[in-house]
PDB file of C-alpha atoms in Angstrom:
ATOM      1  CA  ARG A   1     -55.614-136.127 -75.383  1.00  0.00           C
ATOM      2  CA  VAL A   2     -55.420-132.860 -77.226  1.00  0.00           C
ATOM      3  CA  ARG A   3     -55.698-133.054 -80.975  1.00  0.00           C
ATOM      4  CA  SER A   4     -53.870-130.636 -83.209  1.00  0.00           C
ATOM      5  CA  SER A   5     -55.927-128.204 -85.232  1.00  0.00           C
ATOM      6  CA  ALA A   6     -55.176-130.042 -88.476  1.00  0.00           C
ATOM      7  CA  ALA A   7     -56.126-133.404 -86.970  1.00  0.00           C
ATOM      8  CA  SER A   8     -59.357-131.886 -85.630  1.00  0.00           C
ATOM      9  CA  ASP A   9     -60.199-130.533 -89.066  1.00  0.00           C
ATOM     10  CA  VAL A  10     -59.624-133.951 -90.670  1.00  0.00           C
ATOM     11  CA  TYR A  11     -61.733-135.656 -88.001  1.00  0.00           C
ATOM     12  CA  LYS A  12     -64.527-133.073 -88.407  1.00  0.00           C
ATOM     13  CA  ARG A  13     -64.575-133.635 -92.180  1.00  0.00           C
ATOM     14  CA  GLN A  14     -64.748-137.415 -91.656  1.00  0.00           C
ATOM     15  CA  VAL A  15     -67.635-137.034 -89.213  1.00  0.00           C
ATOM     16  CA  ASP A  16     -69.468-134.630 -91.532  1.00  0.00           C
ATOM     17  CA  ALA A  17     -68.979-136.967 -94.508  1.00  0.00           C
ATOM     18  CA  ASP A  18     -70.269-140.075 -92.722  1.00  0.00           C
ATOM     19  CA  PRO A  19     -73.810-139.736 -91.308  1.00  0.00           C
ATOM     20  CA  ALA A  20     -73.468-142.911 -89.222  1.00  0.00           C
ATOM     21  CA  LEU A  21     -70.245-141.630 -87.625  1.00  0.00           C
ATOM     22  CA  LYS A  22     -71.879-138.246 -87.009  1.00  0.00           C
ATOM     23  CA  LYS A  23     -74.837-139.908 -85.305  1.00  0.00           C
ATOM     24  CA  LYS A  24     -72.506-142.002 -83.135  1.00  0.00           C
ATOM     25  CA  THR A  25     -70.392-138.967 -82.254  1.00  0.00           C
ATOM     26  CA  ASP A  26     -73.466-136.907 -81.378  1.00  0.00           C
ATOM     27  CA  ARG A  27     -74.771-139.733 -79.175  1.00  0.00           C
ATOM     28  CA  ASN A  28     -71.400-140.020 -77.411  1.00  0.00           C
ATOM     29  CA  ILE A  29     -71.256-136.271 -76.797  1.00  0.00           C
ATOM     30  CA  GLN A  30     -74.774-136.405 -75.373  1.00  0.00           C
ATOM     31  CA  ARG A  31     -73.787-139.319 -73.097  1.00  0.00           C
ATOM     32  CA  LEU A  32     -70.714-137.431 -72.007  1.00  0.00           C
ATOM     33  CA  GLY A  33     -72.845-134.412 -71.113  1.00  0.00           C
ATOM     34  CA  VAL A  34     -75.153-136.593 -69.031  1.00  0.00           C
ATOM     35  CA  VAL A  35     -72.298-138.194 -67.116  1.00  0.00           C
ATOM     36  CA  LEU A  36     -70.493-134.873 -66.519  1.00  0.00           C
ATOM     37  CA  GLN A  37     -73.702-133.424 -65.107  1.00  0.00           C
ATOM     38  CA  TYR A  38     -74.189-136.556 -62.996  1.00  0.00           C
ATOM     39  CA  ALA A  39     -70.659-136.218 -61.589  1.00  0.00           C
ATOM     40  CA  ARG A  40     -71.171-132.521 -60.772  1.00  0.00           C
ATOM     41  CA  GLN A  41     -74.458-133.262 -58.997  1.00  0.00           C
ATOM     42  CA  HIS A  42     -73.202-136.271 -57.004  1.00  0.00           C
ATOM     43  CA  TYR A  43     -69.490-135.512 -56.475  1.00  0.00           C
ATOM     44  CA  SER A  44     -69.824-135.354 -52.681  1.00  0.00           C
ATOM     45  CA  GLU A  45     -71.401-138.809 -52.509  1.00  0.00           C
ATOM     46  CA  ASN A  46     -69.546-142.097 -52.647  1.00  0.00           C
ATOM     47  CA  ILE A  47     -70.048-142.506 -56.408  1.00  0.00           C
ATOM     48  CA  THR A  48     -68.345-145.250 -58.374  1.00  0.00           C
ATOM     49  CA  LEU A  49     -67.492-145.991 -61.957  1.00  0.00           C
ATOM     50  CA  GLN A  50     -70.445-148.410 -61.971  1.00  0.00           C
ATOM     51  CA  ASP A  51     -72.839-145.653 -60.860  1.00  0.00           C
ATOM     52  CA  ALA A  52     -71.711-143.393 -63.689  1.00  0.00           C
ATOM     53  CA  ALA A  53     -71.883-146.204 -66.250  1.00  0.00           C
ATOM     54  CA  GLU A  54     -75.442-146.978 -65.195  1.00  0.00           C
ATOM     55  CA  ALA A  55     -76.390-143.292 -65.540  1.00  0.00           C
ATOM     56  CA  VAL A  56     -75.683-143.567 -69.288  1.00  0.00           C
ATOM     57  CA  ALA A  57     -76.686-147.226 -69.723  1.00  0.00           C
ATOM     58  CA  LEU A  58     -73.205-148.560 -70.533  1.00  0.00           C
ATOM     59  CA  ASN A  59     -71.311-151.443 -69.008  1.00  0.00           C
ATOM     60  CA  ARG A  60     -68.538-150.473 -66.617  1.00  0.00           C
ATOM     61  CA  GLU A  61     -65.578-151.518 -68.766  1.00  0.00           C
ATOM     62  CA  TYR A  62     -66.875-149.832 -71.922  1.00  0.00           C
ATOM     63  CA  PHE A  63     -67.743-146.701 -69.955  1.00  0.00           C
ATOM     64  CA  ALA A  64     -64.217-146.522 -68.490  1.00  0.00           C
ATOM     65  CA  ARG A  65     -62.683-146.597 -72.003  1.00  0.00           C
ATOM     66  CA  PHE A  66     -65.321-144.204 -73.351  1.00  0.00           C
ATOM     67  CA  PHE A  67     -64.751-141.623 -70.611  1.00  0.00           C
ATOM     68  CA  ARG A  68     -60.959-141.763 -70.858  1.00  0.00           C
ATOM     69  CA  LYS A  69     -61.115-141.449 -74.666  1.00  0.00           C
ATOM     70  CA  TYR A  70     -63.260-138.318 -74.586  1.00  0.00           C
ATOM     71  CA  MET A  71     -61.945-136.664 -71.411  1.00  0.00           C
ATOM     72  CA  GLY A  72     -58.291-137.710 -71.334  1.00  0.00           C
ATOM     73  CA  MET A  73     -58.618-138.840 -67.704  1.00  0.00           C
ATOM     74  CA  THR A  74     -60.411-141.517 -65.770  1.00  0.00           C
ATOM     75  CA  PHE A  75     -63.860-140.922 -64.356  1.00  0.00           C
ATOM     76  CA  MET A  76     -62.556-140.994 -60.786  1.00  0.00           C
ATOM     77  CA  GLU A  77     -59.800-138.494 -61.642  1.00  0.00           C
ATOM     78  CA  TYR A  78     -62.567-136.227 -62.907  1.00  0.00           C
ATOM     79  CA  VAL A  79     -64.599-136.683 -59.719  1.00  0.00           C
ATOM     80  CA  PHE A  80     -61.510-135.939 -57.599  1.00  0.00           C
ATOM     81  CA  ALA A  81     -60.889-132.767 -59.635  1.00  0.00           C
ATOM     82  CA  ILE A  82     -64.453-131.582 -58.969  1.00  0.00           C
ATOM     83  CA  ARG A  83     -64.124-132.367 -55.276  1.00  0.00           C
ATOM     84  CA  LEU A  84     -60.822-130.543 -55.038  1.00  0.00           C
ATOM     85  CA  GLU A  85     -62.264-127.419 -56.710  1.00  0.00           C
ATOM     86  CA  HIS A  86     -64.944-127.284 -54.023  1.00  0.00           C
ATOM     87  CA  VAL A  87     -62.457-127.997 -51.232  1.00  0.00           C
ATOM     88  CA  TYR A  88     -60.130-125.231 -52.430  1.00  0.00           C
ATOM     89  CA  TYR A  89     -63.002-122.755 -52.568  1.00  0.00           C
ATOM     90  CA  ASP A  90     -64.124-123.644 -49.044  1.00  0.00           C
ATOM     91  CA  ILE A  91     -60.603-123.448 -47.619  1.00  0.00           C
ATOM     92  CA  ALA A  92     -60.220-120.008 -49.151  1.00  0.00           C
ATOM     93  CA  ASN A  93     -63.659-118.688 -48.214  1.00  0.00           C
ATOM     94  CA  THR A  94     -64.845-120.343 -44.995  1.00  0.00           C
ATOM     95  CA  ASP A  95     -63.601-120.916 -41.465  1.00  0.00           C
ATOM     96  CA  TYR A  96     -64.483-124.624 -41.414  1.00  0.00           C
ATOM     97  CA  THR A  97     -61.774-127.096 -40.476  1.00  0.00           C
ATOM     98  CA  ILE A  98     -60.024-128.872 -43.294  1.00  0.00           C
ATOM     99  CA  GLY A  99     -61.310-132.230 -42.054  1.00  0.00           C
ATOM    100  CA  SER A 100     -64.919-131.068 -42.141  1.00  0.00           C
ATOM    101  CA  ILE A 101     -64.419-129.544 -45.595  1.00  0.00           C
ATOM    102  CA  ALA A 102     -62.934-132.797 -46.861  1.00  0.00           C
ATOM    103  CA  ASP A 103     -65.856-134.752 -45.405  1.00  0.00           C
ATOM    104  CA  LYS A 104     -68.396-132.349 -46.897  1.00  0.00           C
ATOM    105  CA  HIS A 105     -66.969-132.802 -50.393  1.00  0.00           C
ATOM    106  CA  GLY A 106     -66.716-136.577 -50.519  1.00  0.00           C
ATOM    107  CA  PHE A 107     -63.327-137.364 -48.985  1.00  0.00           C
ATOM    108  CA  CYS A 108     -64.845-138.697 -45.757  1.00  0.00           C
ATOM    109  CA  HIS A 109     -63.494-142.233 -46.073  1.00  0.00           C
ATOM    110  CA  ASN A 110     -59.823-141.582 -46.779  1.00  0.00           C
ATOM    111  CA  TYR A 111     -58.143-138.426 -45.482  1.00  0.00           C
ATOM    112  CA  LYS A 112     -54.729-139.644 -46.622  1.00  0.00           C
ATOM    113  CA  LEU A 113     -55.991-139.940 -50.216  1.00  0.00           C
ATOM    114  CA  PHE A 114     -57.487-136.453 -49.926  1.00  0.00           C
ATOM    115  CA  VAL A 115     -54.153-134.938 -48.854  1.00  0.00           C
ATOM    116  CA  LYS A 116     -52.317-136.812 -51.617  1.00  0.00           C
ATOM    117  CA  LYS A 117     -54.722-135.655 -54.350  1.00  0.00           C
ATOM    118  CA  PHE A 118     -54.759-132.102 -53.000  1.00  0.00           C
ATOM    119  CA  LYS A 119     -50.974-131.923 -53.039  1.00  0.00           C
ATOM    120  CA  GLU A 120     -50.864-133.307 -56.594  1.00  0.00           C
ATOM    121  CA  GLN A 121     -53.386-130.701 -57.747  1.00  0.00           C
ATOM    122  CA  TYR A 122     -52.166-127.615 -55.861  1.00  0.00           C
ATOM    123  CA  GLY A 123     -48.544-128.383 -54.955  1.00  0.00           C
ATOM    124  CA  ALA A 124     -49.084-128.053 -51.204  1.00  0.00           C
ATOM    125  CA  VAL A 125     -50.931-129.799 -48.408  1.00  0.00           C
ATOM    126  CA  PRO A 126     -54.276-128.217 -47.454  1.00  0.00           C
ATOM    127  CA  GLU A 127     -52.971-126.883 -44.136  1.00  0.00           C
ATOM    128  CA  ARG A 128     -50.187-125.019 -45.954  1.00  0.00           C
ATOM    129  CA  LEU A 129     -52.650-123.485 -48.371  1.00  0.00           C
ATOM    130  CA  GLU A 130     -54.887-122.433 -45.492  1.00  0.00           C
ATOM    131  CA  SER A 131     -52.004-120.740 -43.654  1.00  0.00           C
ATOM    132  CA  ASP A 132     -50.767-119.083 -46.872  1.00  0.00           C
ATOM    133  CA  LEU A 133     -54.255-117.736 -47.581  1.00  0.00           C
ATOM    134  CA  ALA A 134     -54.599-116.473 -44.009  1.00  0.00           C
ATOM    135  CA  ARG A 135     -51.193-114.743 -44.241  1.00  0.00           C
ATOM    136  CA  THR A 136     -52.124-113.202 -47.608  1.00  0.00           C
ATOM    137  CA  ASN A 137     -55.468-112.022 -46.238  1.00  0.00           C
ATOM    138  CA  ASN A 138     -53.737-110.518 -43.195  1.00  0.00           C
ATOM    139  CA  LEU A 139     -51.224-108.699 -45.414  1.00  0.00           C
ATOM    140  CA  PHE A 140     -54.075-107.420 -47.557  1.00  0.00           C
ATOM    141  CA  GLN A 141     -55.909-106.090 -44.496  1.00  0.00           C
ATOM    142  CA  GLN A 142     -52.713-104.448 -43.206  1.00  0.00           C
ATOM    143  CA  THR A 143     -52.205-102.802 -46.600  1.00  0.00           C
ATOM    144  CA  ILE A 144     -55.742-101.393 -46.570  1.00  0.00           C
ATOM    145  CA  VAL A 145     -55.248 -99.996 -43.048  1.00  0.00           C
ATOM    146  CA  TYR A 146     -51.895 -98.498 -44.072  1.00  0.00           C
ATOM    147  CA  GLN A 147     -53.489 -96.834 -47.106  1.00  0.00           C
ATOM    148  CA  TYR A 148     -56.210 -95.343 -44.880  1.00  0.00           C
ATOM    149  CA  LYS A 149     -53.558 -94.035 -42.498  1.00  0.00           C
ATOM    150  CA  ILE A 150     -51.813 -92.311 -45.373  1.00  0.00           C
ATOM    151  CA  TYR A 151     -55.063 -90.901 -46.750  1.00  0.00           C
ATOM    152  CA  PHE A 152     -56.317 -89.554 -43.402  1.00  0.00           C
ATOM    153  CA  SER A 153     -54.311 -87.656 -40.851  1.00  0.00           C
ATOM    154  CA  ARG A 154     -53.725 -89.677 -37.677  1.00  0.00           C
ATOM    155  CA  ASP A 155     -56.544 -87.895 -35.805  1.00  0.00           C
ATOM    156  CA  ASP A 156     -58.959 -88.330 -38.711  1.00  0.00           C
ATOM    157  CA  TYR A 157     -58.066 -92.021 -38.953  1.00  0.00           C
ATOM    158  CA  ASP A 158     -58.774 -92.625 -35.250  1.00  0.00           C
ATOM    159  CA  ASP A 159     -62.129 -90.815 -35.608  1.00  0.00           C
ATOM    160  CA  TYR A 160     -62.944 -92.818 -38.744  1.00  0.00           C
ATOM    161  CA  ILE A 161     -62.202 -96.176 -37.122  1.00  0.00           C
ATOM    162  CA  MET A 162     -64.138 -95.390 -33.928  1.00  0.00           C
TER     163      MET A 162
END
């Protein structure tokens, strides 16, 4: 949930006016920081809602409501988002297969779920992204070569390349 500026100002004044509410809010923000760090450190493992709740000493049901209230998404949606960031980076920057990338970043148990989440996040299946990136990279390399050919005479270019 995104609060409007006016609503945020009202909430901030309420928190500032009530020391008990401020203490509770500060404690919740600290807990949230701990669990976000935990998720970033363990995203590639088979982590569960229970694992995250235990990391901040809350019961599972309360933690689920707490996380959704402060983050606007479920804990597992957050973990999937972290995993997908890493997958996207590896698809764009490595030559590993998509299956091995998915395994490396925590999608080892359900490839179908991985493809579904990836498509929701990026609007294409991973294989399509990989081929689009390869085509873009190839066009970029061709453009660089073309620019060198224009800059150098043909003989100079052949000497430069060899």
